[in-house]
XYZ file of C-alpha atoms in Angstrom:
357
model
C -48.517 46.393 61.282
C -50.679 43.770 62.788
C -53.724 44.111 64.331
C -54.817 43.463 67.763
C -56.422 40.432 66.696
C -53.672 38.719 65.094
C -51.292 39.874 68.360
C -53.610 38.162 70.484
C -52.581 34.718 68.308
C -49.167 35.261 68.615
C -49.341 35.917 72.524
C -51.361 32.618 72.851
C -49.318 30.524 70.159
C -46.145 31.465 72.209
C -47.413 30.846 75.022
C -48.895 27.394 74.082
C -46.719 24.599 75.128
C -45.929 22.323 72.502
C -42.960 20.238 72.291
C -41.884 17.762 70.062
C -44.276 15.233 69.415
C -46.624 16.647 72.289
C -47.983 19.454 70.153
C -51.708 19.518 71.618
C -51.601 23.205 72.584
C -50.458 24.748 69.828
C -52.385 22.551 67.301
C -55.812 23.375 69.170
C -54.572 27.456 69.068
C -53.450 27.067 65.609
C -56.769 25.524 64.290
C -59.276 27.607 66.113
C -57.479 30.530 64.876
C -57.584 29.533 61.125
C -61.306 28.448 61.352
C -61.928 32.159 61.582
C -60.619 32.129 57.783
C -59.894 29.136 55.839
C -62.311 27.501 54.064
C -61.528 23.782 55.426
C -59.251 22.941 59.019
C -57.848 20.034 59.996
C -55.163 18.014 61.956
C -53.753 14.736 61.196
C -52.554 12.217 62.494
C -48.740 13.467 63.847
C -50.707 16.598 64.626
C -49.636 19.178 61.721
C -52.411 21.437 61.461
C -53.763 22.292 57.849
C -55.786 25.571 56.479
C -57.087 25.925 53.052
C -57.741 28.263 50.512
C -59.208 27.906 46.831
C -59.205 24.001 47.139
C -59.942 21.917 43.796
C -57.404 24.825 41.988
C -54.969 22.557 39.932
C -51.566 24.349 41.321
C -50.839 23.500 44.987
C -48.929 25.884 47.317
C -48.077 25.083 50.529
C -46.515 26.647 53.632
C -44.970 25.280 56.554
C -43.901 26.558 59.707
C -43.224 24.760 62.609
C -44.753 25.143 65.937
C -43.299 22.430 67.794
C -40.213 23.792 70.218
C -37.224 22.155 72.174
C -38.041 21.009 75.408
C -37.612 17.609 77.916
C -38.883 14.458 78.600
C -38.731 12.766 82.383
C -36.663 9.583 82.568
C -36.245 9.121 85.987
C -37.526 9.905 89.859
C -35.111 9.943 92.424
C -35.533 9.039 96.119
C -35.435 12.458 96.771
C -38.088 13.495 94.536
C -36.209 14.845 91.945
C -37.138 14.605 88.232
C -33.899 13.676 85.855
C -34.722 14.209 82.163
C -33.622 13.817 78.756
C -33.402 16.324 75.529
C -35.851 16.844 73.477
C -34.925 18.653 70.138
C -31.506 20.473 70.319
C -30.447 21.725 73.198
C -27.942 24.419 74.660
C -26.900 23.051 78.006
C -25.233 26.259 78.124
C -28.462 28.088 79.165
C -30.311 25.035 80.520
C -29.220 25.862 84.721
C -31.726 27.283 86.885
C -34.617 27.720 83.944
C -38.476 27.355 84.823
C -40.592 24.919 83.307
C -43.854 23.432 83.472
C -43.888 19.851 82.801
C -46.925 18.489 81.065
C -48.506 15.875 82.619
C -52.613 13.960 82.488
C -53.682 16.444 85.051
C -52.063 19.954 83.506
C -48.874 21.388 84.030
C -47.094 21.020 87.223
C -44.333 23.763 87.420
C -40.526 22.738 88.310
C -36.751 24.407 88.281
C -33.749 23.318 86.811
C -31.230 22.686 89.559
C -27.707 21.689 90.044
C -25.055 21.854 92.736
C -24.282 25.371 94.021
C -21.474 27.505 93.122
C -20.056 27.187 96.358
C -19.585 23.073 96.279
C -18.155 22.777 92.518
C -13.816 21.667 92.422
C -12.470 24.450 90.589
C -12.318 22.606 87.292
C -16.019 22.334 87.155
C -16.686 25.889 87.850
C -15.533 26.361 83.954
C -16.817 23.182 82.373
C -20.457 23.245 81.656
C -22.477 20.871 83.420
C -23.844 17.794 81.356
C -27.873 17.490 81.355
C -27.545 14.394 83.474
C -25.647 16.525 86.540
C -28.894 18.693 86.277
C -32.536 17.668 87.605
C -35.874 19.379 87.693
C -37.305 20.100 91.025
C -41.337 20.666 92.205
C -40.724 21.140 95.754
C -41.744 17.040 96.525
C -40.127 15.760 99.697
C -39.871 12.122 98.529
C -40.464 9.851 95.183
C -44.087 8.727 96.607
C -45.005 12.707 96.281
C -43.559 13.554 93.203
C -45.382 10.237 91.578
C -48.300 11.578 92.706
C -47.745 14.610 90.006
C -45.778 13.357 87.536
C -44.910 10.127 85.643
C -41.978 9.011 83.876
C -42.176 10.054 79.852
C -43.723 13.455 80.638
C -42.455 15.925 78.398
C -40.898 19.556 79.754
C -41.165 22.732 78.252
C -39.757 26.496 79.478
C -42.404 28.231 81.190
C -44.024 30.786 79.113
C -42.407 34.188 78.836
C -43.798 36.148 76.285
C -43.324 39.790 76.092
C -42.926 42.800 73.993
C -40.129 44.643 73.739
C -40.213 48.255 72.754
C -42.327 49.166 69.295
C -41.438 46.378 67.155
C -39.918 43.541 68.850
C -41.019 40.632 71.017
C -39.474 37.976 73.062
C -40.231 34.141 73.789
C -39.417 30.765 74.341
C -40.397 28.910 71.288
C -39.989 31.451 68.905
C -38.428 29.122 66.553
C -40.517 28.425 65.402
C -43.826 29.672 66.345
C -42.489 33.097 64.506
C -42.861 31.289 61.611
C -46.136 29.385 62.071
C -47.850 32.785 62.670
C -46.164 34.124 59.199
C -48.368 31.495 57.502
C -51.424 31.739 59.743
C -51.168 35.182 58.936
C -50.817 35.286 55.191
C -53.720 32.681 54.646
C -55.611 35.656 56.693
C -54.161 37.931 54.011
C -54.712 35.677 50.804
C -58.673 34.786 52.445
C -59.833 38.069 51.064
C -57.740 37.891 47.582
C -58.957 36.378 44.302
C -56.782 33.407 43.846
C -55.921 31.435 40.902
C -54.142 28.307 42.872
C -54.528 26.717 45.922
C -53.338 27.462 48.871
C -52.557 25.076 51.648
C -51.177 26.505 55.276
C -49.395 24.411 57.549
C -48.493 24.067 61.397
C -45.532 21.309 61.339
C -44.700 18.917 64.053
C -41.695 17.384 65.119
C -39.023 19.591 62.931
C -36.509 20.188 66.406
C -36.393 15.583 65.978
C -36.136 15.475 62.028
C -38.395 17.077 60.042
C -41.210 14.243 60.737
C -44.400 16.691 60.348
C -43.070 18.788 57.385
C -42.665 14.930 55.279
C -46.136 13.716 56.280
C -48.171 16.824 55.237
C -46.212 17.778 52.130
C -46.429 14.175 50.864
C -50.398 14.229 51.362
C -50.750 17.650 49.960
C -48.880 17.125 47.141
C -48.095 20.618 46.057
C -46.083 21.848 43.110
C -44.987 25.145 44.950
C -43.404 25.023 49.016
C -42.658 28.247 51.038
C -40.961 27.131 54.100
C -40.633 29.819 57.068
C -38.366 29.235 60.052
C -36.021 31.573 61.897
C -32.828 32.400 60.911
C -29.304 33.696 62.981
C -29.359 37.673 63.839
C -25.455 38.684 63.237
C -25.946 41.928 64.561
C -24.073 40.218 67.981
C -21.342 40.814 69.473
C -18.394 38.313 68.420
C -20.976 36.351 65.767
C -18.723 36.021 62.264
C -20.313 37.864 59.601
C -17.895 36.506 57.243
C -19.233 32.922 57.951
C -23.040 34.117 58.561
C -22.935 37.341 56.223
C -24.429 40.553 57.651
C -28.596 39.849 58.982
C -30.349 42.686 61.204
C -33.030 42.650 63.117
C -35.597 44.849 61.177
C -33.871 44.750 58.282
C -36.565 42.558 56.548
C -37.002 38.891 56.144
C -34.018 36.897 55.098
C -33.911 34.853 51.126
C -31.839 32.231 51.172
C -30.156 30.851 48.129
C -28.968 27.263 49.322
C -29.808 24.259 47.432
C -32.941 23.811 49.486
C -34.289 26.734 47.063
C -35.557 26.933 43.677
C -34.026 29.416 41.575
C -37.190 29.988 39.432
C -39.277 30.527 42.476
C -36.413 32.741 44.134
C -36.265 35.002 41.246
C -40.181 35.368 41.411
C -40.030 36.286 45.140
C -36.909 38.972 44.354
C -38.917 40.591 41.840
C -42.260 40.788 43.580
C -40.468 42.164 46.449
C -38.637 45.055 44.228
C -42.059 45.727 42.637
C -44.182 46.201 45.613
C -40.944 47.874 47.848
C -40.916 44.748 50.260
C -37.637 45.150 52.099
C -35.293 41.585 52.451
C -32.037 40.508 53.768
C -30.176 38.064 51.491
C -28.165 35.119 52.578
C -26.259 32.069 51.955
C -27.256 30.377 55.015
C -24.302 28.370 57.295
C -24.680 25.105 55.183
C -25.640 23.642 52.033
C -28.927 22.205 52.853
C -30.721 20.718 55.821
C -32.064 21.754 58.612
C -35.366 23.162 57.980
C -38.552 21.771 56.466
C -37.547 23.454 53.180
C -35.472 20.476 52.424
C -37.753 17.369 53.321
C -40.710 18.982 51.182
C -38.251 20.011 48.131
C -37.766 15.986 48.232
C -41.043 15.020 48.767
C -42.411 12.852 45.921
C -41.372 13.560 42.203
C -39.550 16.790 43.841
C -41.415 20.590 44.871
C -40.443 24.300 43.818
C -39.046 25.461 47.130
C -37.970 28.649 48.987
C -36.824 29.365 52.783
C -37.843 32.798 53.905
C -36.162 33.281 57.367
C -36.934 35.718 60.341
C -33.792 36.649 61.967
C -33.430 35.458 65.318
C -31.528 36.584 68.117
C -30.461 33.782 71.083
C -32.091 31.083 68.971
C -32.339 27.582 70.948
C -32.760 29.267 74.432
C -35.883 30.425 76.352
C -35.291 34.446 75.380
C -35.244 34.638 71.481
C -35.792 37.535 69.994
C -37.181 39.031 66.769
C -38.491 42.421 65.284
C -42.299 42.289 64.174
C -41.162 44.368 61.060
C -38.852 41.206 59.845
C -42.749 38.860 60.683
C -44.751 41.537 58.783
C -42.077 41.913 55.897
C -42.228 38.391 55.307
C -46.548 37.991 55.580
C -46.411 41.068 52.565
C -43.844 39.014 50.536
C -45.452 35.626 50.303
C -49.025 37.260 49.915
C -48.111 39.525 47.119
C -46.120 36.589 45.300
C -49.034 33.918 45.966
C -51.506 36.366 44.518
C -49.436 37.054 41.529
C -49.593 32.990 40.809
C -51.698 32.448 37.309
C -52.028 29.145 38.002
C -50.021 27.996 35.213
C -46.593 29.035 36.381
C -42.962 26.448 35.687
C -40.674 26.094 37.844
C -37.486 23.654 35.841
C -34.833 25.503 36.391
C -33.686 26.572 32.444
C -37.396 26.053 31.763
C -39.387 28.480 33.115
């Protein structure tokens, strides 16, 4: 499925920490990775990392996944020593209780728990409300505010500590999978495409900042400036207990990648991916996603100058906005055949008006 190469990215991508707006790690994983292929690499400004394929051809295609991932920032040190943060990206406060994190500070990461008041000591209507982020704090094991300054320093961001493991023949947990998943989709088919004939070109992205509004997707598609946009990002695993299929429609894990049909996608370039997957026996999972639009990159580069020819290809997720997502390497690989096979089917003179083409 993927070789031992390319599993040795994903490990170390996961692993990376990265989160929004503090992307350092991934970016310098993502880039040395796609050196080994691309014929140009580069960063930019925000930090969205860019391979390239067949540059100079006159049709553009781009793809985006994001590798930035929820996380905290430090606002505060208590007399006690204690770190009190804020969100960064969207966060379950649900799950936040008792996780490990490293925070990210000038001299490397300095690891910390999530604490709160025990059990024992909550009134009886707190034991059923969940607590709000600023009940919680972080805590390194200082004694005092003079020895936790010596560590860390207010605006430090905070990610889960790295957790990355396999989990039976096909699927793999992390923190960060959404939406690392999808940033090693596109690393992985620019790997693919490297060794095709192509007839446009091809650019590969790492995004920034998606979890706080889509920032990195908008910079790099407005400077690329493609006619074609494959966004990848992770989408909801119904195959939970209690999760309403009849809002979310029926996804599996291992069922194949998921094709979305919201507004964010063009219908020209959907059909083209439907029929390249029936041709080469590609299996997918359609769906209608939970909203109209919004909410991935998709919809900042379909907008992006004079409008782009966009799709959403989704890799169902299980637990998604916690630190143990889940998702089945046959839904990652599913999705690297698709966009190769459809990419390397592009003349290079393709239309995409919808009633047009």
């Amino acid at each position: 499925m993927f070789n031992s190469t390319s599993l040795e990215f994903l490990s170390e991508l996961l692993n990376s920490a990265s989160p929004s707006g503090f992307e350092l790690e991934a970016a310098a994983v993502y880039r040395k990775y796609l050196g080994t292929f691309c014929t140009e690499v580069k960063t930019d400004v925000l930090g969205n990392t860019i391979g390239v394929l067949n540059p100079g051809a006159p049709l553009r295609v781009m793809l985006a996944g994001h590798y930035d991932e929820i996380g905290f920032q430090i606002v505060y040190i208590s007399e006690e020593g204690l770190l009190y943060f804020r969100p960064n990206g969207g966060i379950d406060k649900l799950n936040v209780p008792a996780t490990e994190v490293d925070i990210l500070t000038a001299a490397g990461r300095v690891p910390g728990v999530i604490g709160k008041k025990p059990i024992h000591l909550l009134k009886p209507e707190e034991r059923n409300t969940p607590p709000e982020l600023s009940d919680l704090w972080i805590d390194i094991g200082a004694e005092n505010r003079e020895e936790a300054e010596k560590l860390v320093s207010v605006g430090d961001p905070v990610v889960v500590r790295a957790n990355f493991r396999r989990f039976g023949e096909h699927r793999v947990m992390s923190k960060g999978m959404d939406d690392k998943i999808g940033a090693f989709v596109v690393a992985e088919t620019l790997r693919e495409l490297s060794s095709r004939k192509l007839n446009v070109a091809v650019y590969g992205v790492g995004t920034v900042q998606e979890e706080v509004g889509l920032r990195g997707a908008t910079a790099s598609t407005f400077g690329i400036d493609p006619q074609v946009g494959f966004a990848i990002d992770v989408g909801f695993a119904t195959d939970l207990p209690d999760i309403p299929k009849k809002l979310l429609g029926e996804i599996k894990l291992g069922s194949g990648p998921e094709l979305n049909r919201s507004c964010d996608n063009n219908p020209v370039l959907g059909r083209m991916l439907r029929a390249v997957a029936r041709q080469h026996d590609i299996a997918y999972q359609e769906t209608a996603a939970h909203r109209a639009s919004g909410g991935t990159d998709a919809a900042t580069m379909q907008l992006t100058r004079a409008g782009v020819a966009t799709a959403l290809l989704s890799i169902p997720n299980r637990y998604m906005h916690s630190p143990v997502e889940i998702c089945d390497l046959r839904d990652v690989a599913g999705a690297v055949r698709l966009l190769t096979e459809t990419i390397a089917s592009f003349r290079g003179d393709e239309r995409f008006i919808p009633g047009l083409d």
